[in-house]
Structure formats: structure tokens, C-alpha cells
Amino acid sequence: MKVVGLMSGTSLDGVDAALMETDGETVARFGPGLERAYAPGERRILQAAVDAARAWRFEGPEPAAFAEAETVLTTTHAEAVAAVCEAAGIAPSDLDLVGFHGQTVLHRAPAEGVPGRTRQLGDGAALAARLGCDVAFDFRSADVAAGGQGAPLAPVYHRALADWSGLERPLGVLNLGGVANITLIASDGALVAFDTGPANGLIDAFMEQRTGEAMDANGETAARGRVHEAAFAEYLAHDHFAAGGPKSLDRWDFDLDAVANLSTEDGAATLTAFTARSVALGVERLPERPARLIVCGGGRKNATLRALIEAACDMPAIPAEDVGWRGDLIEAEAFAFLAARCAAGRPISFPGTTGVSEPMTGGRIARG
Ligand SMILES: Nc1ncnc2c1ncn2[C@@H]1O[C@H](COP(=O)(O)OP(=O)(O)OP(=O)(O)O)[C@@H](O)[C@H]1O
Ligand SMILES: CC(=O)N[C@H]1[C@@H]2OC[C@@H](O2)[C@@H](O)[C@@H]1O[C@H](C)C(=O)O
């Protein structure tokens, strides 16, 4: 199948889109990929939906802000598909399928006795009608309804990608987005995966608050600061670190209170060290120790963070590009692959990834 995968991550920076030919089992061919960045006005509308979701907390009717955000998502995702198709010299109607993750506005992991909830905005039917091709969407709901974490879903794609590259097992794949997630592809091919902790989400929010900048570019601010031990320890006392996976996080499960009184440099250093330590705690919880971590997601460009991860885990953490992967596009590729799996009725989540009791299919298909 010719499939375009689409991802709008928690950082709200834009839509990533990638074309691939796949049957959902192996990748036959990679096509072009790109980011369609959100304009400031679009980002404001999406941010308003996230803010409304945090106030809503899954209680009562959905916030009105969701509908306006879905309109923005339909338009921007359709533009991303059109751009990727243009780069490939085809029309959207030539596609067999689009994998539309949508925008996570709120995620609550299941806890003792309380079922999980997750909400990805994205009107699959509207996008299918606009593009004139089938759209797979709503990938996480079925898993959560079955008692799973609903995330991470990329692991089955990480394994396909590792196989495509002929990489040796056991292998670790680390995604540093707003939240960090790790996948172990074990020696026997089994998947173990979970969210390790925040990646860039807290650092971004802190930098925005202190400097108005969207991120700590290359980790330069953190590199100038010193870790505040009490704040560092306070973050690590969070319940998330008490157990191994399966486990998942919302971008806002941690806040900036512990670093509120620190200088910008020391706060950035503390948050960056916290992300690195939480990755190391995740690595320690894996049933096998991988020889190395392949790092994808925007955080791989933060040199301070990557060096701290290598030190904390005592293993190489190499950028995706070093093994020929496209570090900014892996999540988009993953949702192309997962869409093909959805169409073929193959499972997308597993006991080792989201904690479901049996491998589960997921996603719904809107006909275009
Ligand atoms: N040069 C850089 N230096 C430091 N950090 C960077 C750099 N480039 C990107 N980042 C970080 O990467 C983030 C974006 O990463 P990415 O696009 O993988 O996240 P996302 O997909 O939105 O999140 P998630 O995977 O949690 O949904 C930025 O918000 C920023 O914090
Ligand atoms: C609920 C949700 O959208 N989670 C995202 C988020 O971003 C990174 C991490 O947290 C991961 O669990 C997941 O995304 C990736 C694509 C996944 O499902 O594998």
C-alpha cells in the first residue's frame, strides 16, 4: 500500500508527514517526508484546545474549543498530505491510505481501579472527504478501552525499521519528544516499551516561561547551569518511577514547581539531568540490556541532553541519522505503518508495550 503517515506531536510545532510503501509487516520503500509547521494563529487554537482539555479532565461534555481545533487539524493535515504527494509526483487520491494520529490533548494512564482515558483530536471522516482517500485514525481508544495504556504505539514500527536496517538485537530505540519513550527489541524479537518520563516538554515550558524561547537550543543553557540536587530528587520521587512498564504519561504529568526558584541556567540543567536520569531508570527496568540506544525525536539535537543520557545509561546513545533513519519523521512513518496494519487487521499494541492482555488491533477507517 502507498500510505502517508501524519503526526502532530505534543510540542505543537507542526504536522510531520511521511510517505511509505508497506503492508504493515515490512517496509517496501520510503517516500518523501516533511514538516508542515503550524502558523502562530493555528498553534494558538491548538494550544487553547489543550488548555481546555486540561480544565475538562474528562469530566462532562467536551470543550467547545475542540471543534475549532479539529478544523485547523483537518486543513493543516490535508496540506501536509498534499505537499508530500507533490514531492512524490502523485495526487492524494492515488494514495491507498492515510494514517492520521491527530493531536493528543489529554491522556490519563490507567491507575489502580481507575480506567485510563485518552483523547486525540482529529476528524478522520473530514480528512478522508477532503483528500478523497481512506484515512485510518483514532489509534489509541481501543487499547485504552481494553485496559491498556494507549501508548506507546510506535514500538512495532521500531522493530520493522530495525529489521529493515539489519540492526543487531537486543536494541534500544529512544524517542525524545515532549515525553520520552523507550522500545527494547529483545534478542528474540519481543517488544518491551514504555514512557520513561518527560523529554523536552518540561524544558520547553521552562524556557518559554523564563526567556520566551521555545526550547533550550542544543542544550546550551543547561550546559551553563548546575543541577539542584533537592529539585532533582523531588522529580525522581514521582510515582511514575516506582515501577517498570507498561506505563505512559501525559505531557503535563510533571510541573515546574521544583525549579521555580532556580536561575534559568540551573533550572534548565536540573530538568535536563532529570530527563537523562529518567531514561537511565527506564533502561535499568528493561529485561535485557541493549548494546546501544538509537535516539529519535527532536531531543536528539540537544547535545547536553544526549551526553547526559550516555553518561547516565553508560551506553552509546546515537542519533537516528547515524543508522540511516530520519529522526524527525519516525513517528509519521510509524503512523503510516500502523495505518497499514489497521487496514490488514494486524495488531498494533501488545502486552509488552501497552499492557493489554492480548495483542490488539486498533484504529478506525474513514472511507474517502
Ligand atoms: N536544536 C535543538 N536543541 C534542543 N532541543 C531541540 C532542538 N530541536 C528540537 N528540539 C526539541 O525537540 C522538540 C520537538 O521534538 P518532537 O517534534 O520529537 O516532539 P513531539 O513529536 O512534538 O512530541 P511527542 O513525541 O511527545 O508527541 C522541541 O520542542 C525541542 O524541545
Ligand atoms: C498519549 C500520547 O499521545 N502519547 C505520545 C507522547 O509522545 C511520545 C510519548 O508520549 C508516546 O507515548 C506517544 O507517542 C508515540 C508516537 C507512541 O505512541 O509511540
Short mmCIF file of C-alpha atoms and ligand atoms in Angstrom, two decimals:
data_model
loop_
_atom_site.label_atom_id
_atom_site.label_comp_id
_atom_site.label_asym_id
_atom_site.label_seq_id
_atom_site.Cartn_x
_atom_site.Cartn_y
_atom_site.Cartn_z
CA MET A 1 0.00 0.00 0.00
CA LYS A 2 1.05 3.59 -0.62
CA VAL A 3 0.46 5.27 2.72
CA VAL A 4 1.11 8.71 4.16
CA GLY A 5 1.55 8.84 7.95
CA LEU A 6 0.79 12.03 9.86
CA MET A 7 1.83 13.04 13.35
CA SER A 8 1.17 16.19 15.31
CA GLY A 9 3.25 15.85 18.47
CA THR A 10 2.71 17.30 21.91
CA SER A 11 5.14 20.17 21.19
CA LEU A 12 2.54 21.65 18.80
CA ASP A 13 5.24 22.67 16.33
CA GLY A 14 3.69 21.23 13.20
CA VAL A 15 2.47 18.21 11.25
CA ASP A 16 5.08 15.63 10.26
CA ALA A 17 4.17 13.69 7.13
CA ALA A 18 5.92 10.73 5.51
CA LEU A 19 5.07 8.51 2.56
CA MET A 20 5.92 4.83 2.51
CA GLU A 21 5.02 1.65 0.73
CA THR A 22 4.23 -1.04 3.25
CA ASP A 23 1.93 -3.95 4.00
CA GLY A 24 2.22 -3.20 7.72
CA GLU A 25 4.65 -6.07 8.15
CA THR A 26 7.77 -4.80 6.38
CA VAL A 27 8.68 -1.54 4.66
CA ALA A 28 8.99 -1.93 0.89
CA ARG A 29 10.03 1.63 0.15
CA PHE A 30 10.39 5.02 1.81
CA GLY A 31 8.98 8.09 0.05
CA PRO A 32 9.42 11.77 0.83
CA GLY A 33 8.73 13.27 4.23
CA LEU A 34 8.37 16.80 5.55
CA GLU A 35 7.07 19.03 8.30
CA ARG A 36 4.20 21.41 7.69
CA ALA A 37 4.81 23.91 10.52
CA TYR A 38 1.88 25.48 12.36
CA ALA A 39 1.44 29.21 11.87
CA PRO A 40 1.24 31.16 15.16
CA GLY A 41 -2.56 31.53 14.85
CA GLU A 42 -3.04 27.80 14.25
CA ARG A 43 -0.83 26.99 17.18
CA ARG A 44 -2.84 29.32 19.42
CA ILE A 45 -6.05 27.48 18.52
CA LEU A 46 -4.45 24.09 19.23
CA GLN A 47 -2.98 25.37 22.49
CA ALA A 48 -6.43 26.63 23.51
CA ALA A 49 -7.80 23.10 22.95
CA VAL A 50 -5.01 21.62 25.10
CA ASP A 51 -5.70 24.19 27.84
CA ALA A 52 -9.43 23.44 27.65
CA ALA A 53 -8.72 19.71 27.85
CA ARG A 54 -6.64 20.16 31.00
CA ALA A 55 -9.51 22.07 32.63
CA TRP A 56 -12.05 19.47 31.39
CA ARG A 57 -10.22 16.44 32.83
CA PHE A 58 -12.57 14.02 31.02
CA GLU A 59 -15.48 15.24 33.14
CA GLY A 60 -18.72 16.38 31.48
CA PRO A 61 -19.22 17.39 27.86
CA GLU A 62 -16.20 18.01 25.66
CA PRO A 63 -14.96 21.61 25.49
CA ALA A 64 -16.23 23.71 22.58
CA ALA A 65 -12.59 24.54 21.75
CA PHE A 66 -12.14 21.01 20.37
CA ALA A 67 -14.29 21.64 17.29
CA GLU A 68 -12.30 24.71 16.19
CA ALA A 69 -9.04 22.80 16.74
CA GLU A 70 -10.30 19.89 14.62
CA THR A 71 -10.98 22.28 11.75
CA VAL A 72 -7.37 23.50 11.96
CA LEU A 73 -6.15 19.90 12.12
CA THR A 74 -8.13 18.90 9.01
CA THR A 75 -6.79 21.81 6.96
CA THR A 76 -3.17 21.56 8.07
CA HIS A 77 -3.01 17.77 7.75
CA ALA A 78 -4.59 17.91 4.29
CA GLU A 79 -1.93 20.45 3.29
CA ALA A 80 0.80 18.20 4.66
CA VAL A 81 -0.52 15.25 2.63
CA ALA A 82 -0.76 17.42 -0.49
CA ALA A 83 2.84 18.60 -0.03
CA VAL A 84 4.22 15.12 0.45
CA CYS A 85 2.26 13.84 -2.56
CA GLU A 86 3.53 16.72 -4.68
CA ALA A 87 7.11 15.81 -3.68
CA ALA A 88 6.40 12.23 -4.77
CA GLY A 89 4.75 13.30 -8.04
CA ILE A 90 1.36 11.78 -7.18
CA ALA A 91 -2.08 13.05 -6.13
CA PRO A 92 -3.63 12.39 -2.68
CA SER A 93 -6.33 10.34 -4.43
CA ASP A 94 -3.53 7.98 -5.63
CA LEU A 95 -2.84 7.00 -2.02
CA ASP A 96 -4.23 3.76 -0.67
CA LEU A 97 -4.43 5.10 2.85
CA VAL A 98 -3.52 7.91 5.25
CA GLY A 99 -2.58 7.28 8.90
CA PHE A 100 -3.86 10.23 10.93
CA HIS A 101 -2.70 10.24 14.55
CA GLY A 102 -4.37 13.54 15.38
CA GLN A 103 -3.47 15.75 18.31
CA THR A 104 -3.31 14.35 21.82
CA VAL A 105 -4.92 16.97 24.05
CA LEU A 106 -5.18 14.87 27.20
CA HIS A 107 -4.01 11.45 28.32
CA ARG A 108 -4.63 9.72 31.62
CA ALA A 109 -2.94 6.41 32.17
CA PRO A 110 -4.99 3.69 33.88
CA ALA A 111 -4.35 3.53 37.62
CA GLU A 112 -5.48 1.05 40.25
CA GLY A 113 -9.20 0.68 39.81
CA VAL A 114 -9.49 3.72 37.53
CA PRO A 115 -9.60 3.06 33.79
CA GLY A 116 -7.39 5.18 31.54
CA ARG A 117 -8.69 7.82 29.16
CA THR A 118 -7.07 9.39 26.14
CA ARG A 119 -8.25 11.96 23.62
CA GLN A 120 -6.74 12.60 20.21
CA LEU A 121 -8.47 15.35 18.26
CA GLY A 122 -8.76 14.63 14.55
CA ASP A 123 -11.84 14.18 12.41
CA GLY A 124 -10.94 11.19 10.23
CA ALA A 125 -14.11 11.45 8.12
CA ALA A 126 -13.49 15.12 7.34
CA LEU A 127 -9.90 14.44 6.28
CA ALA A 128 -10.95 11.44 4.14
CA ALA A 129 -13.61 13.53 2.40
CA ARG A 130 -11.17 16.34 1.77
CA LEU A 131 -8.42 14.09 0.39
CA GLY A 132 -10.57 11.58 -1.48
CA CYS A 133 -8.76 8.62 0.09
CA ASP A 134 -9.24 6.34 3.09
CA VAL A 135 -7.99 7.57 6.45
CA ALA A 136 -7.11 5.43 9.49
CA PHE A 137 -7.42 7.38 12.73
CA ASP A 138 -8.23 7.08 16.46
CA PHE A 139 -5.42 4.60 17.06
CA ARG A 140 -5.38 4.67 20.86
CA SER A 141 -9.00 4.38 22.05
CA ALA A 142 -9.48 0.63 21.60
CA ASP A 143 -6.32 -0.14 23.53
CA VAL A 144 -7.36 2.11 26.43
CA ALA A 145 -10.89 0.64 26.39
CA ALA A 146 -9.30 -2.81 26.73
CA GLY A 147 -7.37 -1.69 29.82
CA GLY A 148 -4.13 -0.76 28.02
CA GLN A 149 -2.04 2.37 28.39
CA GLY A 150 -2.92 3.57 24.88
CA ALA A 151 0.78 4.40 24.37
CA PRO A 152 3.41 3.93 23.16
CA LEU A 153 2.31 2.58 19.77
CA ALA A 154 5.48 3.18 17.74
CA PRO A 155 7.36 0.07 19.04
CA VAL A 156 6.08 -2.36 16.40
CA TYR A 157 7.32 0.09 13.79
CA HIS A 158 10.67 0.49 15.58
CA ARG A 159 11.13 -3.26 15.18
CA ALA A 160 10.26 -3.15 11.46
CA LEU A 161 12.72 -0.29 10.99
CA ALA A 162 15.48 -2.09 12.89
CA ASP A 163 14.89 -5.19 10.75
CA TRP A 164 14.94 -3.11 7.58
CA SER A 165 18.33 -1.74 8.64
CA GLY A 166 19.60 -5.15 9.74
CA LEU A 167 20.45 -3.85 13.23
CA GLU A 168 21.52 -6.33 15.87
CA ARG A 169 19.33 -7.23 18.83
CA PRO A 170 18.89 -6.50 21.64
CA LEU A 171 18.38 -2.91 20.52
CA GLY A 172 17.01 0.14 22.30
CA VAL A 173 15.12 2.90 20.48
CA LEU A 174 14.62 6.11 22.44
CA ASN A 175 12.19 8.80 21.28
CA LEU A 176 12.80 12.22 22.81
CA GLY A 177 9.63 14.20 22.06
CA GLY A 178 7.62 16.19 24.59
CA VAL A 179 7.57 12.90 26.50
CA ALA A 180 10.29 10.22 26.17
CA ASN A 181 9.51 6.63 25.31
CA ILE A 182 11.80 3.64 25.00
CA THR A 183 11.45 0.44 22.99
CA LEU A 184 13.51 -2.66 23.61
CA ILE A 185 13.64 -5.08 20.71
CA ALA A 186 14.75 -8.14 22.64
CA SER A 187 17.07 -10.86 21.33
CA ASP A 188 14.02 -12.98 20.45
CA GLY A 189 12.24 -10.04 18.80
CA ALA A 190 9.81 -9.45 21.69
CA LEU A 191 8.87 -5.83 22.37
CA VAL A 192 9.07 -4.10 25.72
CA ALA A 193 8.22 -0.41 25.73
CA PHE A 194 7.01 2.42 27.95
CA ASP A 195 7.23 6.16 28.50
CA THR A 196 10.34 6.82 30.58
CA GLY A 197 9.49 10.35 31.72
CA PRO A 198 9.42 13.83 30.25
CA ALA A 199 11.87 14.55 27.42
CA ASN A 200 11.67 18.13 26.13
CA GLY A 201 8.20 19.07 27.36
CA LEU A 202 9.25 20.43 30.73
CA ILE A 203 12.43 22.04 29.38
CA ASP A 204 10.43 23.79 26.64
CA ALA A 205 7.82 25.08 29.10
CA PHE A 206 10.55 26.33 31.44
CA MET A 207 12.48 28.11 28.67
CA GLU A 208 9.32 29.71 27.35
CA GLN A 209 8.44 30.99 30.82
CA ARG A 210 11.92 32.36 31.50
CA THR A 211 13.16 33.55 28.12
CA GLY A 212 10.24 33.46 25.69
CA GLU A 213 12.24 30.99 23.58
CA ALA A 214 10.53 27.76 22.51
CA MET A 215 13.40 25.47 23.57
CA ASP A 216 16.89 25.27 25.03
CA ALA A 217 18.60 25.15 21.64
CA ASN A 218 21.31 22.47 21.66
CA GLY A 219 21.10 22.40 25.45
CA GLU A 220 23.32 25.48 25.69
CA THR A 221 21.51 26.96 28.70
CA ALA A 222 21.59 23.66 30.58
CA ALA A 223 25.29 23.31 29.84
CA ARG A 224 25.95 26.56 31.73
CA GLY A 225 23.97 25.59 34.83
CA ARG A 226 24.33 23.31 37.84
CA VAL A 227 21.95 20.58 38.90
CA HIS A 228 19.98 21.47 42.02
CA GLU A 229 20.05 18.22 43.97
CA ALA A 230 16.87 18.76 46.02
CA ALA A 231 14.78 19.64 42.97
CA PHE A 232 16.30 16.71 41.05
CA ALA A 233 15.40 14.33 43.91
CA GLU A 234 11.88 15.78 44.12
CA TYR A 235 11.24 14.98 40.45
CA LEU A 236 12.56 11.45 40.82
CA ALA A 237 10.27 10.79 43.80
CA HIS A 238 7.26 10.80 41.40
CA ASP A 239 5.24 7.56 41.39
CA HIS A 240 6.00 7.02 37.71
CA PHE A 241 9.48 5.80 38.60
CA ALA A 242 8.40 3.30 41.25
CA ALA A 243 7.54 0.58 38.73
CA GLY A 244 8.60 -0.70 35.32
CA GLY A 245 6.30 -0.69 32.30
CA PRO A 246 3.84 -0.79 30.81
CA LYS A 247 3.31 2.86 31.71
CA SER A 248 2.50 6.06 29.90
CA LEU A 249 2.44 9.78 30.59
CA ASP A 250 0.63 12.93 29.69
CA ARG A 251 2.85 15.86 28.72
CA TRP A 252 1.60 17.69 31.82
CA ASP A 253 2.06 14.95 34.43
CA PHE A 254 5.06 16.91 35.77
CA ASP A 255 5.19 20.61 36.56
CA LEU A 256 7.79 23.33 37.06
CA ASP A 257 7.23 23.97 40.79
CA ALA A 258 10.50 22.32 41.86
CA VAL A 259 12.61 24.64 39.68
CA ALA A 260 10.56 27.81 40.23
CA ASN A 261 13.21 29.45 42.43
CA LEU A 262 16.28 28.45 40.44
CA SER A 263 18.18 30.53 37.92
CA THR A 264 17.36 29.88 34.27
CA GLU A 265 20.66 28.00 33.80
CA ASP A 266 20.33 25.86 36.93
CA GLY A 267 16.66 25.12 36.20
CA ALA A 268 17.49 24.00 32.65
CA ALA A 269 20.42 21.93 33.95
CA THR A 270 18.21 20.28 36.58
CA LEU A 271 15.40 19.46 34.15
CA THR A 272 17.83 18.13 31.55
CA ALA A 273 19.58 15.95 34.13
CA PHE A 274 16.17 14.73 35.30
CA THR A 275 15.21 13.65 31.77
CA ALA A 276 18.55 11.85 31.40
CA ARG A 277 18.20 10.08 34.76
CA SER A 278 14.64 9.02 34.00
CA VAL A 279 15.85 7.45 30.74
CA ALA A 280 18.54 5.58 32.71
CA LEU A 281 15.95 4.33 35.20
CA GLY A 282 13.93 3.09 32.22
CA VAL A 283 16.93 1.30 30.75
CA GLU A 284 17.55 -0.39 34.13
CA ARG A 285 13.98 -1.68 34.07
CA LEU A 286 14.35 -3.40 30.70
CA PRO A 287 14.56 -7.20 30.81
CA GLU A 288 17.70 -7.14 28.64
CA ARG A 289 20.39 -4.50 28.40
CA PRO A 290 20.65 -3.19 24.83
CA ALA A 291 24.15 -2.56 23.47
CA ARG A 292 23.12 0.93 22.41
CA LEU A 293 20.23 3.35 22.07
CA ILE A 294 19.16 4.81 18.75
CA VAL A 295 17.77 8.25 19.53
CA CYS A 296 14.96 9.88 17.54
CA GLY A 297 12.68 12.87 18.17
CA GLY A 298 13.70 16.50 18.50
CA GLY A 299 15.60 15.96 21.76
CA ARG A 300 18.37 14.13 19.90
CA LYS A 301 19.51 17.59 18.75
CA ASN A 302 20.05 18.67 22.37
CA ALA A 303 23.75 17.88 22.75
CA THR A 304 23.74 18.38 26.53
CA LEU A 305 20.82 16.01 26.96
CA ARG A 306 22.30 13.32 24.74
CA ALA A 307 25.67 13.45 26.54
CA LEU A 308 23.92 13.20 29.92
CA ILE A 309 21.88 10.22 28.69
CA GLU A 310 25.02 8.42 27.54
CA ALA A 311 26.65 9.06 30.91
CA ALA A 312 23.59 8.10 32.97
CA CYS A 313 22.94 4.90 30.98
CA ASP A 314 26.60 4.12 30.41
CA MET A 315 25.93 3.21 26.79
CA PRO A 316 26.12 4.92 23.41
CA ALA A 317 23.01 6.96 22.52
CA ILE A 318 23.43 7.63 18.83
CA PRO A 319 21.27 9.90 16.67
CA ALA A 320 18.88 8.11 14.31
CA GLU A 321 20.69 9.54 11.27
CA ASP A 322 23.80 7.54 12.17
CA VAL A 323 21.95 4.35 11.25
CA GLY A 324 20.24 5.94 8.23
CA TRP A 325 16.92 6.72 9.89
CA ARG A 326 15.08 10.03 9.58
CA GLY A 327 14.99 11.15 13.20
CA ASP A 328 12.27 13.79 12.75
CA LEU A 329 9.99 11.57 10.70
CA ILE A 330 9.91 8.28 12.58
CA GLU A 331 6.61 8.99 14.31
CA ALA A 332 4.98 9.98 10.99
CA GLU A 333 6.41 6.84 9.39
CA ALA A 334 5.10 4.84 12.36
CA PHE A 335 1.54 6.03 11.75
CA ALA A 336 1.79 5.12 8.05
CA PHE A 337 2.91 1.64 9.11
CA LEU A 338 0.23 1.39 11.83
CA ALA A 339 -2.45 2.50 9.35
CA ALA A 340 -1.44 -0.35 7.03
CA ARG A 341 -1.62 -2.73 10.00
CA CYS A 342 -5.05 -1.37 10.86
CA ALA A 343 -6.29 -1.98 7.29
CA ALA A 344 -4.86 -5.52 7.35
CA GLY A 345 -6.36 -6.31 10.78
CA ARG A 346 -2.92 -6.82 12.32
CA PRO A 347 -2.28 -5.94 15.98
CA ILE A 348 -0.78 -2.56 16.83
CA SER A 349 -0.39 -2.94 20.61
CA PHE A 350 0.94 -5.79 22.72
CA PRO A 351 1.17 -6.95 26.32
CA GLY A 352 4.79 -5.71 26.44
CA THR A 353 4.02 -2.27 25.01
CA THR A 354 0.71 -1.05 26.42
CA GLY A 355 -0.09 -3.81 28.90
CA VAL A 356 -3.12 -5.23 27.09
CA SER A 357 -3.70 -8.89 27.85
CA GLU A 358 -3.58 -9.96 24.18
CA PRO A 359 -2.16 -8.30 21.05
CA MET A 360 -4.79 -5.78 19.93
CA THR A 361 -5.85 -4.27 16.64
CA GLY A 362 -6.68 -0.58 16.75
CA GLY A 363 -7.65 2.44 14.70
CA ARG A 364 -10.79 3.11 12.67
CA ILE A 365 -11.01 3.69 8.95
CA ALA A 366 -12.98 6.53 7.37
CA ARG A 367 -13.66 5.95 3.67
CA GLY A 368 -12.66 8.70 1.28
N1 LIG B 1 18.29 22.00 18.21
C1 LIG B 1 17.58 21.60 19.27
N2 LIG B 1 18.08 21.73 20.52
C2 LIG B 1 17.39 21.35 21.59
N3 LIG B 1 16.16 20.84 21.54
C3 LIG B 1 15.61 20.68 20.32
C4 LIG B 1 16.28 21.03 19.13
N4 LIG B 1 15.47 20.76 18.10
C5 LIG B 1 14.33 20.24 18.63
N5 LIG B 1 14.41 20.20 19.96
C6 LIG B 1 13.39 19.75 20.91
O1 LIG B 1 12.55 18.80 20.29
C7 LIG B 1 11.18 19.16 20.50
C8 LIG B 1 10.34 18.64 19.38
O2 LIG B 1 10.51 17.24 19.33
P1 LIG B 1 9.46 16.32 18.60
O3 LIG B 1 8.99 17.00 17.38
O4 LIG B 1 10.09 14.98 18.50
O5 LIG B 1 8.32 16.29 19.69
P2 LIG B 1 6.79 15.96 19.51
O6 LIG B 1 6.64 14.97 18.39
O7 LIG B 1 6.03 17.21 19.42
O8 LIG B 1 6.48 15.26 20.91
P3 LIG B 1 5.84 13.82 21.26
O9 LIG B 1 6.70 12.79 20.58
O10 LIG B 1 5.91 13.78 22.74
O11 LIG B 1 4.44 13.88 20.76
C9 LIG B 1 11.19 20.67 20.60
O12 LIG B 1 10.06 21.12 21.31
C10 LIG B 1 12.51 20.90 21.32
O13 LIG B 1 12.33 20.83 22.71
C1 LIG B 2 -0.82 9.75 24.52
C2 LIG B 2 0.20 10.15 23.52
O1 LIG B 2 -0.11 10.78 22.52
N1 LIG B 2 1.46 9.79 23.76
C3 LIG B 2 2.57 10.08 22.86
C4 LIG B 2 3.51 11.08 23.53
O2 LIG B 2 4.62 11.39 22.67
C5 LIG B 2 5.69 10.48 22.98
C6 LIG B 2 5.08 9.57 24.02
O3 LIG B 2 4.12 10.43 24.62
C7 LIG B 2 4.35 8.36 23.38
O4 LIG B 2 3.77 7.60 24.42
C8 LIG B 2 3.21 8.78 22.46
O5 LIG B 2 3.57 8.88 21.12
C9 LIG B 2 4.29 7.93 20.38
C10 LIG B 2 4.24 8.29 18.93
C11 LIG B 2 3.83 6.48 20.53
O6 LIG B 2 2.64 6.23 20.77
O7 LIG B 2 4.67 5.61 20.34
#
